[in-house]
Coordinates of C-alpha atoms and ligand atoms in Angstrom, one line a residue:
X1032 CA 31.6 9.5 8.5
X1033 CA 32.2 5.8 8.7
X1034 CA 30.8 3.9 11.7
X1035 CA 34.4 2.8 12.6
X1036 CA 35.8 6.3 12.5
X1037 CA 33.0 7.9 14.6
X1038 CA 33.7 9.7 17.9
X1039 CA 32.3 7.9 20.9
X1040 CA 29.5 10.6 21.4
X1041 CA 28.3 10.3 17.8
X1042 CA 25.5 7.8 17.1
X1043 CA 25.8 5.0 14.5
X1044 CA 24.2 5.2 11.1
X1045 CA 21.2 3.0 11.9
X1046 CA 20.4 5.0 15.0
X1047 CA 20.7 8.3 13.2
X1048 CA 18.5 7.0 10.3
X1049 CA 15.8 5.9 12.6
X1050 CA 15.8 9.2 14.4
X1051 CA 16.1 11.3 11.3
X1052 CA 13.2 9.6 9.5
X1053 CA 10.9 9.7 12.6
X1054 CA 11.1 13.4 13.2
X1055 CA 7.6 14.8 12.7
X1056 CA 7.4 18.3 11.2
X1057 CA 6.1 21.2 13.2
X1058 CA 3.3 22.8 11.2
X1059 CA 2.2 26.3 12.1
X1060 CA -0.6 26.5 9.5
X1061 CA -3.6 24.3 9.7
X1062 CA -3.7 21.7 6.8
X1063 CA -6.9 21.8 4.7
X1064 CA -7.3 18.0 4.8
X1065 CA -7.2 15.9 8.0
X1066 CA -3.6 14.4 7.9
X1067 CA -3.2 10.6 7.8
X1068 CA -1.6 9.7 11.1
X1069 CA 0.0 6.5 9.7
X1070 CA 1.5 5.3 13.0
X1071 CA 0.9 2.4 15.3
X1072 CA 2.4 4.1 18.4
X1073 CA 2.6 7.6 19.9
X1074 CA 5.4 8.4 22.4
X1075 CA 4.4 9.8 25.7
X1076 CA 6.3 12.5 27.6
X1077 CA 6.8 10.3 30.7
X1078 CA 5.6 7.1 32.4
X1079 CA 2.8 9.1 34.2
X1080 CA 1.3 10.3 30.9
X1081 CA 1.4 6.8 29.4
X1082 CA -0.3 5.4 32.6
X1083 CA -3.0 8.1 32.4
X1084 CA -3.8 7.0 28.9
X1085 CA -4.0 3.4 29.8
X1086 CA -6.6 4.3 32.4
X1087 CA -8.6 6.6 30.0
X1088 CA -7.9 6.5 26.3
X1089 CA -9.5 10.0 25.9
X1090 CA -6.5 11.4 27.8
X1091 CA -4.4 11.3 24.6
X1092 CA -3.0 8.9 22.0
X1093 CA -0.8 5.9 22.8
X1094 CA -1.6 3.0 20.4
X1095 CA -3.6 3.1 17.2
X1096 CA -5.8 0.1 18.0
X1097 CA -7.1 2.1 20.9
X1098 CA -7.4 5.5 19.1
X1099 CA -5.8 7.4 16.2
X1100 CA -6.3 11.1 15.4
X1101 CA -7.5 10.5 11.8
X1102 CA -10.0 7.8 12.8
X1103 CA -11.1 10.0 15.8
X1104 CA -11.7 12.9 13.3
X1105 CA -14.0 10.6 11.3
X1106 CA -15.9 9.5 14.5
X1107 CA -16.4 13.2 15.4
X1108 CA -17.4 14.2 11.9
X1109 CA -20.0 11.5 11.7
X1110 CA -21.4 12.4 15.2
X1111 CA -21.8 16.0 14.1
X1112 CA -23.7 15.0 10.9
X1113 CA -25.8 12.4 12.6
X1114 CA -26.7 14.7 15.5
X1115 CA -25.0 12.5 18.1
X1116 CA -23.0 13.8 21.1
X1117 CA -20.1 11.4 20.2
X1118 CA -19.1 9.0 17.4
X1119 CA -16.6 6.3 16.7
X1120 CA -15.1 4.9 13.5
X1121 CA -14.7 1.1 13.1
X1122 CA -13.1 -1.4 10.7
X1123 CA -16.3 -2.1 8.8
X1124 CA -20.1 -1.8 8.9
X1125 CA -20.3 -5.2 10.4
X1126 CA -17.7 -4.3 13.0
X1127 CA -19.8 -1.2 13.8
X1128 CA -23.0 -3.2 14.1
X1129 CA -21.3 -5.8 16.3
X1130 CA -19.8 -3.2 18.6
X1131 CA -23.1 -1.3 18.9
X1132 CA -25.0 -4.6 19.7
X1133 CA -22.3 -6.1 22.0
X1134 CA -22.1 -2.8 24.0
X1135 CA -25.8 -3.4 25.0
X1136 CA -26.2 -7.2 25.2
X1137 CA -25.3 -10.0 27.6
X1138 CA -26.3 -13.6 27.8
X1139 CA -30.0 -14.1 28.3
X1140 CA -31.0 -10.8 26.6
X1141 CA -33.6 -10.6 23.8
X1142 CA -33.4 -8.6 20.6
X1143 CA -36.3 -7.6 18.3
X1144 CA -35.0 -7.3 14.7
X1145 CA -36.7 -6.7 11.3
X1146 CA -37.7 -9.4 8.9
X1147 CA -36.2 -7.3 6.1
X1148 CA -32.6 -6.5 6.9
X1149 CA -29.1 -7.0 5.6
X1150 CA -28.4 -10.7 5.5
X1151 CA -25.1 -10.5 7.4
X1152 CA -26.7 -8.6 10.2
X1153 CA -29.3 -11.4 10.5
X1154 CA -26.6 -14.0 10.7
X1155 CA -24.5 -12.0 13.2
X1156 CA -27.6 -12.1 15.4
X1157 CA -28.7 -15.7 14.8
X1158 CA -25.2 -17.2 14.7
X1159 CA -22.6 -15.2 16.6
X1160 CA -24.8 -13.5 19.3
X1161 CA -27.0 -16.6 19.7
X1162 CA -23.9 -18.6 20.6
X1163 CA -23.4 -16.3 23.5
X1164 CA -27.0 -16.7 24.8
X1165 CA -28.8 -13.9 23.1
X1166 CA -32.2 -14.6 21.6
X1167 CA -33.6 -12.9 18.5
X1168 CA -37.2 -12.4 17.4
X1169 CA -37.8 -11.2 13.8
X1170 CA -40.9 -9.1 13.2
X1171 CA -42.2 -6.7 10.5
X1172 CA -41.0 -3.5 12.1
X1173 CA -42.5 -1.4 9.3
X1174 CA -45.9 -2.5 10.8
X1175 CA -46.2 -0.6 14.0
X1176 CA -48.8 -3.0 15.4
X1177 CA -46.5 -6.0 14.7
X1178 CA -43.6 -4.0 16.2
X1179 CA -45.5 -3.3 19.4
X1180 CA -46.5 -7.0 19.8
X1181 CA -43.0 -8.3 19.2
X1182 CA -41.4 -5.8 21.7
X1183 CA -44.1 -6.5 24.3
X1184 CA -43.8 -10.3 23.9
X1185 CA -40.9 -10.6 26.3
X1186 CA -38.3 -8.5 28.1
X1187 CA -36.6 -6.7 25.2
X1188 CA -33.1 -5.3 25.6
X1189 CA -32.5 -4.1 22.1
X1190 CA -34.7 -3.1 19.2
X1191 CA -32.8 -3.0 15.9
X1192 CA -34.0 -1.6 12.6
X1193 CA -32.8 -0.3 9.2
X1194 CA -34.0 3.2 8.0
X1195 CA -34.4 1.9 4.4
X1196 CA -34.2 -1.9 4.5
X1197 CA -31.8 -3.9 2.5
X1198 CA -32.8 -5.1 0.0
X1199 CA -36.5 -4.3 -0.3
X1200 CA -36.3 -0.5 0.6
X1201 CA -39.2 -0.8 3.1
X1202 CA -39.0 2.1 5.6
X1203 CA -39.3 2.0 9.5
X1204 CA -41.3 4.6 11.4
X1205 CA -38.4 5.5 13.8
X1206 CA -40.4 7.9 16.0
X1207 CA -43.0 5.2 16.8
X1208 CA -40.5 2.2 17.1
X1209 CA -38.2 4.3 19.4
X1210 CA -41.2 5.2 21.6
X1211 CA -42.2 1.5 21.8
X1212 CA -38.7 0.4 22.6
X1213 CA -38.3 3.0 25.3
X1214 CA -41.7 2.1 26.9
X1215 CA -40.2 -1.4 27.4
X1216 CA -36.8 -0.2 28.6
X1217 CA -35.0 -1.3 25.4
X1218 CA -32.3 0.5 23.5
X1219 CA -33.2 1.4 19.9
X1220 CA -30.3 0.9 17.4
X1221 CA -30.7 1.9 13.8
X1222 CA -28.7 1.0 10.7
X1223 CA -28.9 4.2 8.5
X1224 CA -26.6 2.9 5.7
X1225 CA -29.1 3.2 2.8
X1226 CA -30.2 6.7 3.8
X1227 CA -27.0 8.5 5.1
X1228 CA -27.3 11.4 7.5
X1229 CA -27.9 13.7 4.6
X1230 CA -31.4 12.1 4.2
X1231 CA -32.3 10.9 7.6
X1232 CA -31.0 11.3 11.2
X1233 CA -32.6 8.6 13.3
X1234 CA -31.1 10.0 16.5
X1235 CA -33.3 13.1 16.0
X1236 CA -36.3 10.7 15.8
X1237 CA -35.6 8.9 19.0
X1238 CA -33.0 6.3 18.3
X1239 CA -30.3 5.7 20.9
X1240 CA -27.5 4.6 18.6
X1241 CA -27.1 5.0 14.8
X1242 CA -24.7 2.8 12.8
X1243 CA -23.7 3.0 9.2
X1244 CA -21.5 1.0 6.8
X1245 CA -19.2 3.9 5.8
X1246 CA -18.2 1.6 2.9
X1247 CA -21.3 2.9 1.1
X1248 CA -22.6 6.5 0.6
X1249 CA -20.4 8.1 3.2
X1250 CA -17.2 7.2 1.4
X1251 CA -19.0 6.9 -1.9
X1252 CA -16.4 5.6 -4.3
X1253 CA -16.2 1.9 -3.5
X1254 CA -12.6 2.1 -2.4
X1255 CA -12.7 1.5 1.4
X1256 CA -14.3 -0.7 4.0
X1257 CA -15.4 1.2 7.2
X1258 CA -18.1 1.6 9.7
X1259 CA -19.3 4.3 12.1
X1260 CA -21.5 4.6 15.2
X1261 CA -22.9 7.8 16.9
X1262 CA -25.1 8.5 19.9
X1263 CA -25.0 9.8 23.5
X1264 CA -21.5 10.1 24.9
X1265 CA -22.1 7.5 27.6
X1266 CA -23.4 4.9 25.1
X1267 CA -20.5 5.6 22.7
X1268 CA -18.0 5.0 25.5
X1269 CA -19.4 1.5 25.8
X1270 CA -19.1 1.0 22.0
X1271 CA -15.5 2.2 22.1
X1272 CA -14.8 -0.3 24.9
X1273 CA -16.0 -3.2 22.6
X1274 CA -13.9 -1.8 19.7
X1275 CA -10.8 -1.7 21.8
X1276 CA -11.4 -5.1 23.3
X1277 CA -12.1 -6.8 19.9
X1278 CA -9.6 -4.7 17.8
X1279 CA -12.3 -3.6 15.2
X1280 CA -10.2 -0.5 14.7
X1281 CA -10.2 1.6 11.5
X1282 CA -6.8 2.4 10.0
X1283 CA -5.9 6.0 9.4
X1284 CA -5.7 5.8 5.6
X1285 CA -9.2 4.3 5.5
X1286 CA -10.5 7.0 7.8
X1287 CA -9.0 9.6 5.5
X1288 CA -10.8 8.1 2.5
X1289 CA -14.2 8.3 4.3
X1290 CA -13.5 11.8 5.5
X1291 CA -12.8 12.8 1.9
X1292 CA -16.0 11.1 0.8
X1293 CA -18.0 13.1 3.4
X1294 CA -16.8 16.3 1.9
X1295 CA -19.1 15.6 -1.2
X1296 CA -21.8 13.5 0.5
X1297 CA -24.6 16.1 0.0
X1298 CA -24.0 16.7 -3.7
X1299 CA -23.5 13.0 -4.5
X1300 CA -26.7 11.9 -2.6
X1301 CA -28.7 14.7 -4.3
X1302 CA -27.6 13.4 -7.7
X1303 CA -28.0 9.7 -6.7
X1304 CA -31.6 10.5 -5.6
X1305 CA -32.6 12.6 -8.6
X1306 CA -31.5 9.9 -11.0
X1307 CA -33.0 7.1 -8.8
X1308 CA -36.4 8.9 -8.7
X1309 CA -36.4 9.4 -12.5
X1310 CA -35.3 5.8 -13.1
X1311 CA -37.9 4.4 -10.7
X1312 CA -40.7 6.3 -12.4
X1313 CA -39.5 5.2 -15.8
X1314 CA -39.1 1.5 -14.7
X1315 CA -42.7 1.5 -13.4
X1316 CA -43.8 2.0 -17.0
X1317 CA -41.6 -0.8 -18.6
X1318 CA -42.8 -4.2 -19.8
X1319 CA -41.2 -6.9 -17.8
X1320 CA -41.1 -5.0 -14.5
X1321 CA -43.8 -6.3 -12.2
X1322 CA -43.1 -3.8 -9.3
X1323 CA -40.8 -1.0 -8.4
X1324 CA -40.0 -0.2 -4.8
X1325 CA -38.6 3.3 -4.2
X1326 CA -39.5 5.3 -1.1
X1327 CA -39.9 8.4 -3.2
X1328 CA -42.8 7.2 -5.3
X1329 CA -46.4 7.1 -4.1
X1330 CA -46.8 3.3 -4.8
X1331 CA -44.1 2.5 -2.1
X1332 CA -45.8 0.9 0.9
X1333 CA -44.3 3.4 3.4
X1334 CA -44.1 6.5 1.1
X1335 CA -45.8 8.7 3.7
X1336 CA -43.5 7.6 6.5
X1337 CA -40.5 8.2 4.3
X1338 CA -41.7 11.7 3.3
X1339 CA -42.2 12.5 7.0
X1340 CA -38.7 11.5 8.1
X1341 CA -36.5 12.2 5.1
X1342 CA -35.1 15.4 3.8
X1343 CA -37.9 16.9 1.7
X1344 CA -37.7 15.7 -1.9
X1345 CA -34.7 13.4 -1.4
X1346 CA -35.6 9.7 -1.2
X1347 CA -32.1 8.2 -1.7
X1348 CA -30.3 6.3 -4.4
X1349 CA -31.6 2.8 -3.6
X1350 CA -34.5 1.1 -5.3
X1351 CA -35.7 -2.5 -6.0
X1352 CA -37.6 -4.0 -8.9
X1353 CA -39.4 -7.3 -9.2
X1354 CA -38.7 -8.7 -12.6
X1355 CA -41.7 -10.4 -14.2
X1356 CA -40.5 -13.9 -15.0
X1357 CA -38.9 -14.5 -11.6
X1358 CA -35.4 -15.8 -10.9
X1359 CA -34.4 -16.5 -14.5
X1360 CA -35.5 -13.0 -15.7
X1361 CA -33.7 -11.4 -12.7
X1362 CA -30.5 -13.2 -13.6
X1363 CA -30.9 -12.4 -17.4
X1364 CA -31.3 -8.7 -16.6
X1365 CA -28.2 -8.6 -14.5
X1366 CA -26.2 -10.5 -17.1
X1367 CA -27.4 -8.2 -20.0
X1368 CA -26.7 -4.9 -18.3
X1369 CA -23.5 -3.4 -19.5
X1370 CA -23.0 -0.1 -17.6
X1371 CA -23.5 -1.6 -14.1
X1372 CA -21.0 -3.2 -11.8
X1373 CA -22.0 -6.8 -10.9
X1374 CA -21.0 -6.7 -7.3
X1375 CA -22.7 -7.0 -3.9
X1376 CA -22.1 -3.5 -2.7
X1377 CA -23.9 -0.1 -3.0
X1378 CA -23.7 3.6 -2.4
X1379 CA -21.0 4.1 -5.0
X1380 CA -20.5 6.4 -8.1
X1381 CA -21.0 3.2 -10.1
X1382 CA -24.5 1.9 -10.5
X1383 CA -24.6 -1.6 -8.9
X1384 CA -27.3 -4.2 -9.4
X1385 CA -27.6 -7.3 -7.3
X1386 CA -29.9 -10.3 -7.1
X1387 CA -30.2 -10.6 -3.3
X1388 CA -31.4 -14.2 -3.2
X1389 CA -28.0 -15.2 -4.6
X1390 CA -25.8 -12.6 -2.9
X1391 CA -26.5 -10.4 0.2
X1392 CA -29.4 -12.6 1.4
X1393 CA -28.0 -15.9 0.3
X1394 CA -28.0 -17.2 3.9
X1395 CA -31.8 -17.1 4.0
X1396 CA -34.0 -20.1 3.2
X1397 CA -36.8 -19.6 0.5
X1398 CA -39.3 -19.4 3.4
X1399 CA -37.3 -16.7 5.1
X1400 CA -36.8 -14.8 1.9
X1401 CA -40.6 -14.9 1.3
X1402 CA -41.3 -13.6 4.8
X1403 CA -38.8 -10.8 4.3
X1404 CA -40.7 -9.8 1.1
X1405 CA -37.9 -10.9 -1.2
X1406 CA -39.4 -12.5 -4.3
X1407 CA -37.2 -14.7 -6.6
X1408 CA -37.0 -12.0 -9.3
X1409 CA -36.1 -9.1 -6.9
X1410 CA -33.2 -6.9 -8.1
X1411 CA -31.6 -4.3 -5.9
X1412 CA -30.4 -1.2 -7.7
X1413 CA -27.9 1.2 -6.2
X1414 CA -28.1 4.1 -8.6
X1415 CA -24.8 5.7 -9.3
X1416 CA -23.7 9.0 -10.8
X1417 CA -23.9 8.0 -14.5
X1418 CA -26.2 9.9 -16.9
X1419 CA -29.9 8.9 -16.6
X1420 CA -30.4 8.4 -20.3
X1421 CA -27.5 5.9 -20.5
X1422 CA -29.0 3.9 -17.6
X1423 CA -32.4 3.9 -19.2
X1424 CA -31.0 2.7 -22.5
X1425 CA -29.1 -0.1 -20.7
X1426 CA -32.1 -1.2 -18.7
X1427 CA -34.4 -1.1 -21.8
X1428 CA -32.0 -3.4 -23.6
X1429 CA -31.7 -5.8 -20.6
X1430 CA -35.4 -5.9 -20.1
X1431 CA -35.8 -6.8 -23.8
X1432 CA -33.4 -9.7 -23.3
X1433 CA -35.4 -11.0 -20.3
X1434 CA -38.7 -10.7 -22.2
X1435 CA -37.3 -12.9 -25.0
X1436 CA -36.7 -15.8 -22.4
X1437 CA -39.1 -18.8 -22.3
X1438 CA -42.6 -17.9 -21.1
X1439 CA -42.6 -16.2 -17.7
X1440 CA -43.5 -18.3 -14.6
X1441 CA -45.8 -16.3 -12.4
X1442 CA -44.2 -15.4 -9.0
X1443 CA -46.1 -15.9 -5.8
X1444 CA -47.5 -12.5 -4.7
X1445 CA -45.6 -11.6 -1.5
X1446 CA -46.3 -8.4 0.3
X1447 CA -43.5 -6.3 1.8
Ligands
PLP1987 C1 -27.5 -2.1 5.4 C2 -26.1 -2.6 5.5 N1 -25.6 -2.5 6.8 C3 -24.3 -3.0 7.0 C4 -23.5 -3.5 6.0 C5 -22.2 -4.1 6.3 O1 -21.2 -3.1 5.9 P1 -19.7 -3.6 5.6 O2 -19.6 -4.4 4.4 O3 -19.0 -2.2 5.6 O4 -19.2 -4.4 6.8 C6 -24.0 -3.5 4.7 C7 -23.2 -4.1 3.6 O5 -23.7 -4.2 2.5 C8 -25.4 -3.1 4.5 O6 -25.9 -3.1 3.2

């Protein structure tokens, strides 16, 4: 019917098109995958219902910056796997770290953070939080005596650590650090990105909040940026408040991709870890490799702590090597590798090798790098799902290229 010819009760084409294309199907049978609720808004039954949700976002859905069913499903799934009462999904790992920290901190508060940690987390603390009056003390939190001294050195509001540190793979003793934090009235927040809840669940070891970059092992395919936080319900409510206020919300399609990744998290991490353990043992025997850092091998400085708090026999997919020949050798190895992705990320099906001094830790001065145990020739390897023999062949060829360089310059010995 043409719009001119319509009867007065009939609606015009545009109105009918908008209504027809917005009608959501009633589905009697449960879908096997969590649906992607790709909508910014949800219509309430009446003004009272909309008002109730403005007062308490948990009363239902109104606006996807505040909450969205697909993103809520991811928050709940992560909480269950991390042994938290509640969980929340955010726009990125950095968004998750920010929301967890900001939910606990105010001007004048003091944070104790690890010397070895993801570079952007350091700068979030030293640049963004510092501008709002928060002070940060960095300490070697893999050394329980140093951790105790740093926490006791002043009133401490938050102790922050990584389960397996980026990039050196050093491991924190969560049970001890959580006890020290609680003795001083501090909240213990842990970044579990390198481990994933399949390997380690810091909340079971005493942490108050656990955060992860879901960009990495949780989603696993390097196709989404996302973050998650889990913990006690009262603490997660405060994290959600920061997320809503700052808009660090995860979109529904991105939440769906992480949920899909979680379906295969266990089998992927098992395979990442089996290949990583074999590659680490093999690399330890290769000429041109000064040191291998992998929590699953006895030479790792916190091997015993790792074995105590990880799933038995699964030490993860992350390892680091120190190339004999320092910075030039490290760069030569990266350039000579052919199977790996030259990128700054990790936790993917693709093996990824980075040179932290020039990527993830580029914000740090040489002195800061040295104090964090990062030698100039350090390479971080995120072992993917390729065949072990192909990776060994690729590394063997790359190490040969590095060995052919000009005579190696000895690196200063720096402990981690
Ligand atoms: C340990 C760790 N935490 C947090 C992040 C930040 O995650 P995103 O890039 O998802 O913001 C990263 C990123 O590499 C990381 O390695």
